[in-house]
PDB file of C-alpha atoms in Angstrom:
ATOM      1  CA  MET A   1     180.895  36.878  42.055  1.00  0.00           C
ATOM      2  CA  THR A   2     183.279  39.503  43.441  1.00  0.00           C
ATOM      3  CA  VAL A   3     182.938  40.039  47.189  1.00  0.00           C
ATOM      4  CA  HIS A   4     182.415  43.700  48.111  1.00  0.00           C
ATOM      5  CA  HIS A   5     183.611  44.567  51.630  1.00  0.00           C
ATOM      6  CA  TRP A   6     181.877  47.637  52.975  1.00  0.00           C
ATOM      7  CA  GLY A   7     183.085  47.627  56.541  1.00  0.00           C
ATOM      8  CA  PRO A   8     184.814  45.595  59.283  1.00  0.00           C
ATOM      9  CA  ALA A   9     183.427  43.030  61.678  1.00  0.00           C
ATOM     10  CA  GLY A  10     182.157  44.949  64.674  1.00  0.00           C
ATOM     11  CA  ARG A  11     182.963  48.250  63.001  1.00  0.00           C
ATOM     12  CA  ALA A  12     182.025  50.076  66.176  1.00  0.00           C
ATOM     13  CA  ARG A  13     184.843  48.343  68.014  1.00  0.00           C
ATOM     14  CA  ARG A  14     187.864  48.661  65.734  1.00  0.00           C
ATOM     15  CA  ARG A  15     189.062  50.133  62.411  1.00  0.00           C
ATOM     16  CA  LEU A  16     190.441  48.426  59.365  1.00  0.00           C
ATOM     17  CA  THR A  17     193.932  49.513  58.434  1.00  0.00           C
ATOM     18  CA  ALA A  18     194.174  52.181  55.763  1.00  0.00           C
ATOM     19  CA  ALA A  19     195.853  49.753  53.382  1.00  0.00           C
ATOM     20  CA  VAL A  20     193.008  47.235  53.596  1.00  0.00           C
ATOM     21  CA  VAL A  21     190.387  49.907  53.073  1.00  0.00           C
ATOM     22  CA  ALA A  22     192.196  51.265  50.026  1.00  0.00           C
ATOM     23  CA  ALA A  23     192.619  47.823  48.518  1.00  0.00           C
ATOM     24  CA  ALA A  24     188.969  46.903  49.056  1.00  0.00           C
ATOM     25  CA  ALA A  25     187.829  50.180  47.529  1.00  0.00           C
ATOM     26  CA  ALA A  26     189.996  49.700  44.468  1.00  0.00           C
ATOM     27  CA  LEU A  27     188.784  46.142  44.000  1.00  0.00           C
ATOM     28  CA  PHE A  28     185.142  47.180  44.234  1.00  0.00           C
ATOM     29  CA  VAL A  29     185.398  50.076  41.805  1.00  0.00           C
ATOM     30  CA  ALA A  30     187.305  47.984  39.294  1.00  0.00           C
ATOM     31  CA  THR A  31     184.907  45.059  39.277  1.00  0.00           C
ATOM     32  CA  ALA A  32     181.461  46.498  40.050  1.00  0.00           C
ATOM     33  CA  PRO A  33     178.669  45.199  37.777  1.00  0.00           C
ATOM     34  CA  SER A  34     176.788  47.487  35.424  1.00  0.00           C
ATOM     35  CA  ALA A  35     173.114  47.878  34.624  1.00  0.00           C
ATOM     36  CA  ALA A  36     171.005  49.804  32.174  1.00  0.00           C
ATOM     37  CA  ALA A  37     170.022  53.237  33.425  1.00  0.00           C
ATOM     38  CA  ALA A  38     166.506  53.795  34.730  1.00  0.00           C
ATOM     39  CA  PRO A  39     164.614  56.992  35.591  1.00  0.00           C
ATOM     40  CA  ALA A  40     165.974  58.597  38.737  1.00  0.00           C
ATOM     41  CA  ALA A  41     162.512  59.319  40.104  1.00  0.00           C
ATOM     42  CA  ALA A  42     160.332  56.246  40.331  1.00  0.00           C
ATOM     43  CA  ALA A  43     156.655  56.133  39.548  1.00  0.00           C
ATOM     44  CA  ALA A  44     154.292  55.463  42.421  1.00  0.00           C
ATOM     45  CA  PRO A  45     153.441  51.844  43.098  1.00  0.00           C
ATOM     46  CA  GLY A  46     150.064  52.949  44.429  1.00  0.00           C
ATOM     47  CA  ALA A  47     147.846  55.988  44.851  1.00  0.00           C
ATOM     48  CA  ALA A  48     149.243  59.168  46.367  1.00  0.00           C
ATOM     49  CA  GLY A  49     149.034  59.130  50.161  1.00  0.00           C
ATOM     50  CA  SER A  50     148.136  61.703  52.787  1.00  0.00           C
ATOM     51  CA  SER A  51     150.293  63.069  55.585  1.00  0.00           C
ATOM     52  CA  ASN A  52     148.525  60.828  58.099  1.00  0.00           C
ATOM     53  CA  THR A  53     150.168  57.628  59.277  1.00  0.00           C
ATOM     54  CA  SER A  54     148.463  54.316  58.557  1.00  0.00           C
ATOM     55  CA  ALA A  55     147.158  51.737  60.964  1.00  0.00           C
ATOM     56  CA  GLU A  56     148.847  48.337  61.169  1.00  0.00           C
ATOM     57  CA  THR A  57     147.100  45.912  58.841  1.00  0.00           C
ATOM     58  CA  PRO A  58     147.641  42.216  58.070  1.00  0.00           C
ATOM     59  CA  ASP A  59     149.222  43.006  54.702  1.00  0.00           C
ATOM     60  CA  ASN A  60     151.272  46.074  55.680  1.00  0.00           C
ATOM     61  CA  HIS A  61     154.184  45.902  58.121  1.00  0.00           C
ATOM     62  CA  GLN A  62     156.959  48.435  58.497  1.00  0.00           C
ATOM     63  CA  MET A  63     160.601  47.474  58.681  1.00  0.00           C
ATOM     64  CA  GLY A  64     161.395  46.113  62.120  1.00  0.00           C
ATOM     65  CA  ALA A  65     157.717  45.621  63.023  1.00  0.00           C
ATOM     66  CA  SER A  66     158.394  42.292  64.706  1.00  0.00           C
ATOM     67  CA  ILE A  67     161.887  43.178  65.861  1.00  0.00           C
ATOM     68  CA  ARG A  68     160.436  45.867  68.102  1.00  0.00           C
ATOM     69  CA  ALA A  69     158.452  43.110  69.803  1.00  0.00           C
ATOM     70  CA  HIS A  70     161.628  41.091  70.413  1.00  0.00           C
ATOM     71  CA  GLN A  71     163.987  43.914  71.357  1.00  0.00           C
ATOM     72  CA  PRO A  72     163.400  46.951  73.581  1.00  0.00           C
ATOM     73  CA  ALA A  73     163.586  50.219  71.687  1.00  0.00           C
ATOM     74  CA  ALA A  74     166.908  51.983  72.154  1.00  0.00           C
ATOM     75  CA  PRO A  75     167.112  55.722  72.897  1.00  0.00           C
ATOM     76  CA  ALA A  76     167.028  57.950  69.843  1.00  0.00           C
ATOM     77  CA  ALA A  77     170.507  59.309  70.597  1.00  0.00           C
ATOM     78  CA  ALA A  78     173.210  58.016  68.277  1.00  0.00           C
ATOM     79  CA  PRO A  79     175.592  55.479  69.841  1.00  0.00           C
ATOM     80  CA  ALA A  80     178.758  57.256  70.943  1.00  0.00           C
ATOM     81  CA  SER A  81     181.061  54.412  69.883  1.00  0.00           C
ATOM     82  CA  VAL A  82     180.310  54.633  66.155  1.00  0.00           C
ATOM     83  CA  LEU A  83     183.299  55.701  64.053  1.00  0.00           C
ATOM     84  CA  THR A  84     183.094  56.922  60.448  1.00  0.00           C
ATOM     85  CA  THR A  85     179.533  56.337  59.326  1.00  0.00           C
ATOM     86  CA  THR A  86     176.751  57.940  57.288  1.00  0.00           C
ATOM     87  CA  SER A  87     173.395  58.581  58.918  1.00  0.00           C
ATOM     88  CA  GLY A  88     170.012  57.760  57.387  1.00  0.00           C
ATOM     89  CA  ILE A  89     166.432  56.657  58.028  1.00  0.00           C
ATOM     90  CA  ASP A  90     163.913  54.155  56.674  1.00  0.00           C
ATOM     91  CA  VAL A  91     160.223  54.935  56.225  1.00  0.00           C
ATOM     92  CA  SER A  92     156.931  53.382  55.146  1.00  0.00           C
ATOM     93  CA  SER A  93     153.308  54.461  54.909  1.00  0.00           C
ATOM     94  CA  TYR A  94     153.298  54.771  58.698  1.00  0.00           C
ATOM     95  CA  GLN A  95     155.277  58.004  58.360  1.00  0.00           C
ATOM     96  CA  GLY A  96     152.894  59.441  55.738  1.00  0.00           C
ATOM     97  CA  ASN A  97     154.263  62.363  53.739  1.00  0.00           C
ATOM     98  CA  VAL A  98     157.760  62.983  55.077  1.00  0.00           C
ATOM     99  CA  ASP A  99     159.367  66.393  55.633  1.00  0.00           C
ATOM    100  CA  TRP A 100     162.570  65.451  53.869  1.00  0.00           C
ATOM    101  CA  GLN A 101     164.213  68.867  54.205  1.00  0.00           C
ATOM    102  CA  ASN A 102     163.902  68.544  57.977  1.00  0.00           C
ATOM    103  CA  TYR A 103     165.738  65.220  57.988  1.00  0.00           C
ATOM    104  CA  TRP A 104     168.368  66.539  55.607  1.00  0.00           C
ATOM    105  CA  ASN A 105     168.956  69.413  58.014  1.00  0.00           C
ATOM    106  CA  GLN A 106     169.439  66.819  60.781  1.00  0.00           C
ATOM    107  CA  GLY A 107     172.290  65.267  58.814  1.00  0.00           C
ATOM    108  CA  LYS A 108     170.476  62.309  57.262  1.00  0.00           C
ATOM    109  CA  ARG A 109     172.071  61.501  53.923  1.00  0.00           C
ATOM    110  CA  PHE A 110     170.287  58.326  52.823  1.00  0.00           C
ATOM    111  CA  ALA A 111     166.821  56.815  53.047  1.00  0.00           C
ATOM    112  CA  TYR A 112     165.157  53.494  52.381  1.00  0.00           C
ATOM    113  CA  VAL A 113     161.458  53.533  51.505  1.00  0.00           C
ATOM    114  CA  LYS A 114     159.066  50.609  51.701  1.00  0.00           C
ATOM    115  CA  ALA A 115     157.733  49.750  48.259  1.00  0.00           C
ATOM    116  CA  THR A 116     155.969  46.406  48.592  1.00  0.00           C
ATOM    117  CA  GLU A 117     154.944  43.464  50.757  1.00  0.00           C
ATOM    118  CA  GLY A 118     154.149  39.974  49.499  1.00  0.00           C
ATOM    119  CA  THR A 119     152.614  40.200  46.018  1.00  0.00           C
ATOM    120  CA  GLY A 120     149.594  42.315  46.862  1.00  0.00           C
ATOM    121  CA  TYR A 121     150.632  45.432  48.789  1.00  0.00           C
ATOM    122  CA  THR A 122     152.202  48.667  47.556  1.00  0.00           C
ATOM    123  CA  ASN A 123     153.016  51.700  49.694  1.00  0.00           C
ATOM    124  CA  PRO A 124     150.528  54.503  48.881  1.00  0.00           C
ATOM    125  CA  ASN A 125     153.065  57.117  50.032  1.00  0.00           C
ATOM    126  CA  PHE A 126     155.893  55.754  47.901  1.00  0.00           C
ATOM    127  CA  THR A 127     156.113  58.587  45.362  1.00  0.00           C
ATOM    128  CA  GLN A 128     156.344  61.359  47.963  1.00  0.00           C
ATOM    129  CA  GLN A 129     158.823  59.430  50.056  1.00  0.00           C
ATOM    130  CA  TYR A 130     161.058  57.984  47.338  1.00  0.00           C
ATOM    131  CA  ASN A 131     161.171  61.030  45.079  1.00  0.00           C
ATOM    132  CA  GLY A 132     161.110  63.492  47.974  1.00  0.00           C
ATOM    133  CA  SER A 133     164.242  62.050  49.550  1.00  0.00           C
ATOM    134  CA  TYR A 134     165.973  62.132  46.160  1.00  0.00           C
ATOM    135  CA  ASN A 135     164.948  65.741  45.559  1.00  0.00           C
ATOM    136  CA  VAL A 136     166.603  67.036  48.737  1.00  0.00           C
ATOM    137  CA  GLY A 137     169.853  65.298  47.795  1.00  0.00           C
ATOM    138  CA  MET A 138     169.670  61.995  49.637  1.00  0.00           C
ATOM    139  CA  ILE A 139     170.839  58.689  48.213  1.00  0.00           C
ATOM    140  CA  ARG A 140     167.805  56.450  48.456  1.00  0.00           C
ATOM    141  CA  GLY A 141     166.605  52.925  47.883  1.00  0.00           C
ATOM    142  CA  SER A 142     163.495  50.854  48.407  1.00  0.00           C
ATOM    143  CA  TYR A 143     162.689  47.749  50.413  1.00  0.00           C
ATOM    144  CA  HIS A 144     160.348  44.788  50.227  1.00  0.00           C
ATOM    145  CA  TYR A 145     158.789  43.226  53.321  1.00  0.00           C
ATOM    146  CA  GLY A 146     159.174  39.526  52.689  1.00  0.00           C
ATOM    147  CA  ARG A 147     156.209  37.224  53.284  1.00  0.00           C
ATOM    148  CA  PRO A 148     157.303  33.625  52.732  1.00  0.00           C
ATOM    149  CA  ASP A 149     153.879  32.499  53.952  1.00  0.00           C
ATOM    150  CA  LEU A 150     152.126  34.049  50.955  1.00  0.00           C
ATOM    151  CA  SER A 151     154.126  33.194  47.825  1.00  0.00           C
ATOM    152  CA  GLY A 152     157.550  32.200  46.511  1.00  0.00           C
ATOM    153  CA  GLY A 153     160.707  34.246  46.765  1.00  0.00           C
ATOM    154  CA  ALA A 154     161.125  34.736  43.017  1.00  0.00           C
ATOM    155  CA  ALA A 155     157.510  35.894  42.608  1.00  0.00           C
ATOM    156  CA  GLN A 156     157.961  38.461  45.364  1.00  0.00           C
ATOM    157  CA  ALA A 157     161.222  39.714  43.864  1.00  0.00           C
ATOM    158  CA  ASP A 158     159.436  40.210  40.524  1.00  0.00           C
ATOM    159  CA  TYR A 159     156.616  42.099  42.241  1.00  0.00           C
ATOM    160  CA  PHE A 160     159.130  44.281  44.088  1.00  0.00           C
ATOM    161  CA  VAL A 161     161.048  45.187  40.938  1.00  0.00           C
ATOM    162  CA  ALA A 162     157.810  45.974  39.085  1.00  0.00           C
ATOM    163  CA  HIS A 163     156.525  48.276  41.839  1.00  0.00           C
ATOM    164  CA  GLY A 164     159.378  50.563  42.832  1.00  0.00           C
ATOM    165  CA  GLY A 165     162.179  48.133  43.681  1.00  0.00           C
ATOM    166  CA  GLY A 166     164.345  48.555  40.598  1.00  0.00           C
ATOM    167  CA  TRP A 167     167.856  49.925  40.480  1.00  0.00           C
ATOM    168  CA  SER A 168     169.489  52.641  38.370  1.00  0.00           C
ATOM    169  CA  LYS A 169     173.218  53.216  37.859  1.00  0.00           C
ATOM    170  CA  ASP A 170     172.891  56.909  38.646  1.00  0.00           C
ATOM    171  CA  GLY A 171     174.870  57.124  41.883  1.00  0.00           C
ATOM    172  CA  LYS A 172     171.724  58.052  43.829  1.00  0.00           C
ATOM    173  CA  THR A 173     169.866  54.716  43.900  1.00  0.00           C
ATOM    174  CA  LEU A 174     170.786  52.007  46.394  1.00  0.00           C
ATOM    175  CA  PRO A 175     170.173  48.320  45.668  1.00  0.00           C
ATOM    176  CA  GLY A 176     166.820  47.055  46.887  1.00  0.00           C
ATOM    177  CA  THR A 177     166.491  45.447  50.304  1.00  0.00           C
ATOM    178  CA  LEU A 178     164.730  42.271  51.411  1.00  0.00           C
ATOM    179  CA  ASP A 179     163.299  42.783  54.897  1.00  0.00           C
ATOM    180  CA  ILE A 180     163.065  39.311  56.457  1.00  0.00           C
ATOM    181  CA  GLU A 181     162.060  39.000  60.120  1.00  0.00           C
ATOM    182  CA  TRP A 182     159.547  37.279  62.410  1.00  0.00           C
ATOM    183  CA  GLY A 183     156.242  36.540  60.737  1.00  0.00           C
ATOM    184  CA  PRO A 184     152.939  38.058  61.857  1.00  0.00           C
ATOM    185  CA  ASN A 185     151.435  34.618  62.522  1.00  0.00           C
ATOM    186  CA  SER A 186     154.478  32.411  63.121  1.00  0.00           C
ATOM    187  CA  ALA A 187     158.128  33.222  63.632  1.00  0.00           C
ATOM    188  CA  CYS A 188     159.365  31.419  60.531  1.00  0.00           C
ATOM    189  CA  TYR A 189     156.214  31.619  58.383  1.00  0.00           C
ATOM    190  CA  GLY A 190     155.661  27.888  58.707  1.00  0.00           C
ATOM    191  CA  LEU A 191     158.843  27.031  56.796  1.00  0.00           C
ATOM    192  CA  SER A 192     161.609  24.698  57.817  1.00  0.00           C
ATOM    193  CA  GLN A 193     165.087  26.183  58.128  1.00  0.00           C
ATOM    194  CA  SER A 194     166.223  24.711  54.812  1.00  0.00           C
ATOM    195  CA  ALA A 195     163.037  25.893  53.083  1.00  0.00           C
ATOM    196  CA  MET A 196     163.580  29.407  54.445  1.00  0.00           C
ATOM    197  CA  VAL A 197     167.118  29.493  53.066  1.00  0.00           C
ATOM    198  CA  SER A 198     165.764  28.364  49.693  1.00  0.00           C
ATOM    199  CA  TRP A 199     163.095  31.089  49.767  1.00  0.00           C
ATOM    200  CA  ILE A 200     165.632  33.813  50.517  1.00  0.00           C
ATOM    201  CA  LYS A 201     167.965  32.501  47.813  1.00  0.00           C
ATOM    202  CA  ALA A 202     165.130  32.448  45.259  1.00  0.00           C
ATOM    203  CA  PHE A 203     164.327  36.091  46.056  1.00  0.00           C
ATOM    204  CA  SER A 204     167.982  37.110  45.937  1.00  0.00           C
ATOM    205  CA  ASP A 205     168.748  35.286  42.693  1.00  0.00           C
ATOM    206  CA  GLU A 206     165.673  36.680  40.929  1.00  0.00           C
ATOM    207  CA  TYR A 207     166.359  40.234  42.062  1.00  0.00           C
ATOM    208  CA  HIS A 208     169.926  39.926  40.832  1.00  0.00           C
ATOM    209  CA  ALA A 209     168.747  38.528  37.501  1.00  0.00           C
ATOM    210  CA  LYS A 210     166.371  41.466  37.031  1.00  0.00           C
ATOM    211  CA  THR A 211     168.650  44.304  38.210  1.00  0.00           C
ATOM    212  CA  SER A 212     172.260  42.999  38.160  1.00  0.00           C
ATOM    213  CA  ARG A 213     172.472  43.874  41.877  1.00  0.00           C
ATOM    214  CA  TRP A 214     172.294  41.568  44.875  1.00  0.00           C
ATOM    215  CA  PRO A 215     169.670  42.760  47.333  1.00  0.00           C
ATOM    216  CA  VAL A 216     170.625  43.968  50.775  1.00  0.00           C
ATOM    217  CA  ILE A 217     169.293  41.594  53.449  1.00  0.00           C
ATOM    218  CA  TYR A 218     167.750  43.239  56.518  1.00  0.00           C
ATOM    219  CA  THR A 219     167.368  40.942  59.505  1.00  0.00           C
ATOM    220  CA  ALA A 220     168.220  40.312  63.157  1.00  0.00           C
ATOM    221  CA  ASN A 221     170.775  37.775  64.291  1.00  0.00           C
ATOM    222  CA  SER A 222     168.316  35.979  66.563  1.00  0.00           C
ATOM    223  CA  TRP A 223     165.732  35.573  63.785  1.00  0.00           C
ATOM    224  CA  TRP A 224     168.370  34.407  61.315  1.00  0.00           C
ATOM    225  CA  THR A 225     169.641  31.766  63.716  1.00  0.00           C
ATOM    226  CA  GLN A 226     166.143  30.578  64.580  1.00  0.00           C
ATOM    227  CA  CYS A 227     164.637  30.478  61.099  1.00  0.00           C
ATOM    228  CA  THR A 228     167.566  29.628  58.810  1.00  0.00           C
ATOM    229  CA  GLY A 229     169.530  27.533  61.296  1.00  0.00           C
ATOM    230  CA  ASN A 230     172.646  29.134  59.800  1.00  0.00           C
ATOM    231  CA  LEU A 231     172.299  26.725  56.882  1.00  0.00           C
ATOM    232  CA  GLY A 232     172.831  29.303  54.157  1.00  0.00           C
ATOM    233  CA  ASP A 233     175.745  31.668  53.586  1.00  0.00           C
ATOM    234  CA  PHE A 234     174.838  34.911  51.798  1.00  0.00           C
ATOM    235  CA  SER A 235     177.839  36.880  53.007  1.00  0.00           C
ATOM    236  CA  SER A 236     179.759  36.762  49.723  1.00  0.00           C
ATOM    237  CA  THR A 237     176.953  38.328  47.701  1.00  0.00           C
ATOM    238  CA  ASN A 238     174.399  40.198  49.793  1.00  0.00           C
ATOM    239  CA  PRO A 239     175.179  43.260  51.911  1.00  0.00           C
ATOM    240  CA  LEU A 240     173.928  42.915  55.486  1.00  0.00           C
ATOM    241  CA  TRP A 241     171.562  45.347  57.188  1.00  0.00           C
ATOM    242  CA  VAL A 242     171.465  44.261  60.824  1.00  0.00           C
ATOM    243  CA  ALA A 243     168.777  45.360  63.252  1.00  0.00           C
ATOM    244  CA  ASN A 244     170.011  45.705  66.827  1.00  0.00           C
ATOM    245  CA  TYR A 245     168.639  48.400  69.106  1.00  0.00           C
ATOM    246  CA  SER A 246     171.676  48.861  71.258  1.00  0.00           C
ATOM    247  CA  SER A 247     174.942  50.793  71.529  1.00  0.00           C
ATOM    248  CA  SER A 248     176.630  48.383  69.093  1.00  0.00           C
ATOM    249  CA  PRO A 249     175.551  46.136  66.201  1.00  0.00           C
ATOM    250  CA  GLY A 250     176.137  43.087  68.387  1.00  0.00           C
ATOM    251  CA  THR A 251     176.698  39.581  67.047  1.00  0.00           C
ATOM    252  CA  LEU A 252     176.084  39.495  63.306  1.00  0.00           C
ATOM    253  CA  PRO A 253     174.103  36.791  61.487  1.00  0.00           C
ATOM    254  CA  TYR A 254     175.925  33.726  60.243  1.00  0.00           C
ATOM    255  CA  HIS A 255     179.158  34.257  58.350  1.00  0.00           C
ATOM    256  CA  TRP A 256     178.803  38.004  57.765  1.00  0.00           C
ATOM    257  CA  GLY A 257     182.023  39.507  59.040  1.00  0.00           C
ATOM    258  CA  PHE A 258     180.750  43.088  58.919  1.00  0.00           C
ATOM    259  CA  TYR A 259     177.539  45.040  58.460  1.00  0.00           C
ATOM    260  CA  THR A 260     176.748  47.440  55.648  1.00  0.00           C
ATOM    261  CA  PHE A 261     173.773  49.074  57.358  1.00  0.00           C
ATOM    262  CA  TRP A 262     172.796  49.025  61.023  1.00  0.00           C
ATOM    263  CA  GLN A 263     169.328  49.966  62.285  1.00  0.00           C
ATOM    264  CA  TYR A 264     170.165  51.110  65.793  1.00  0.00           C
ATOM    265  CA  THR A 265     166.837  52.510  66.997  1.00  0.00           C
ATOM    266  CA  SER A 266     163.171  52.817  66.106  1.00  0.00           C
ATOM    267  CA  THR A 267     162.713  56.003  68.159  1.00  0.00           C
ATOM    268  CA  PRO A 268     161.110  58.324  67.106  1.00  0.00           C
ATOM    269  CA  LEU A 269     161.350  56.491  63.777  1.00  0.00           C
ATOM    270  CA  ASP A 270     163.756  53.957  62.288  1.00  0.00           C
ATOM    271  CA  GLN A 271     167.281  55.368  62.218  1.00  0.00           C
ATOM    272  CA  ASP A 272     170.249  53.744  60.544  1.00  0.00           C
ATOM    273  CA  TYR A 273     173.961  53.928  59.879  1.00  0.00           C
ATOM    274  CA  PHE A 274     175.857  53.048  56.758  1.00  0.00           C
ATOM    275  CA  SER A 275     179.172  51.586  57.888  1.00  0.00           C
ATOM    276  CA  ALA A 276     181.465  54.031  56.089  1.00  0.00           C
ATOM    277  CA  GLY A 277     181.585  57.564  54.762  1.00  0.00           C
ATOM    278  CA  LEU A 278     179.394  59.161  52.113  1.00  0.00           C
ATOM    279  CA  ASP A 279     181.954  58.461  49.395  1.00  0.00           C
ATOM    280  CA  ARG A 280     181.599  54.709  49.966  1.00  0.00           C
ATOM    281  CA  LEU A 281     177.814  54.975  50.044  1.00  0.00           C
ATOM    282  CA  LYS A 282     177.979  56.542  46.590  1.00  0.00           C
ATOM    283  CA  VAL A 283     180.067  53.584  45.415  1.00  0.00           C
ATOM    284  CA  LEU A 284     177.389  51.187  46.685  1.00  0.00           C
ATOM    285  CA  ALA A 285     174.758  53.192  44.821  1.00  0.00           C
ATOM    286  CA  THR A 286     176.807  53.302  41.624  1.00  0.00           C
ATOM    287  CA  GLY A 287     177.365  49.566  41.567  1.00  0.00           C
TER     288      GLY A 287
END
C-alpha cells in the first residue's frame, strides 16, 4: 500500500521543504488507486429532515459528542498559527437543514456529513446536507459514528457504504470517515485494547474492500491511547482526523506523523482544517 503524506507532523509549527512537498505530491498522483464512478449526489439514507435540530438519543451521536465532555470547547476564532490550510465543517442531524451558501460565503470549502451510526441509524437530514454542500461547490464526504458495542467493524462498514458512505472518483467526494471516540456507556465500549484495534481494522479493511479507499480515522489522542493502548499502527494507510480544541493539533495519536484533518473547535458548530491547500484536497478526493 502506498503511503500518502498529506501534511507534516505538527503542521502548525513548521513547514515541509518545497522539495519534499513536490515529491510527495508526485508520488501520490502517480500511484493513487482507482474506483468505479458513482453518482455525485447520494440518495438519502433516511427520510427528509426538517430545519430543526434533533435531541441527543442513544442511537444518534454527532462527531465529537464525547470529546466535548473531555475537552473544553475552544473559541470559534481560527487559530492564528495555522499555515496553508483549507477550512471546512462537519454536520449531522443536530444542524438540521444547513444554509450551505452562508458557509460557502464564510470561506468553508469542504464538509463532512454524518450518514450512519452502528447498523441501525441513518441521518434523516443526509440528502439536504450531503447534496446541498456539493451543490454550492464544496468537496464533501460522509462519516460513520462507530459503535463497537453494538456489532462488528465489518458489518458497520457495510452498513455505512450502503447508506451514504460510498466513494466516487469525481474529485468532489472525500473518502468516508470512521468516527471513533469515547462510548456513551463506557469509554472503550467494553472492549480490550487489542479487541478495539481488531474492530477498527475490520472496519477499515472492509471499507477499503468495498470502495478502494482507506477510511479517514477521526479520534482524539487521549482516547486512542486509552482504548487501543497504541497496539495498532494505521498511519501507513488511514488519513488522520484529530480532534483537539486548542490553538494547535497537539500530540497526535500513535505513529501518525501528521494530521490530514483537524477539528479545532465545536463552537458554534464543528469546524475543521484540512492540512494543505485546496489543490491537495482535490487530490485526496480524486484518489
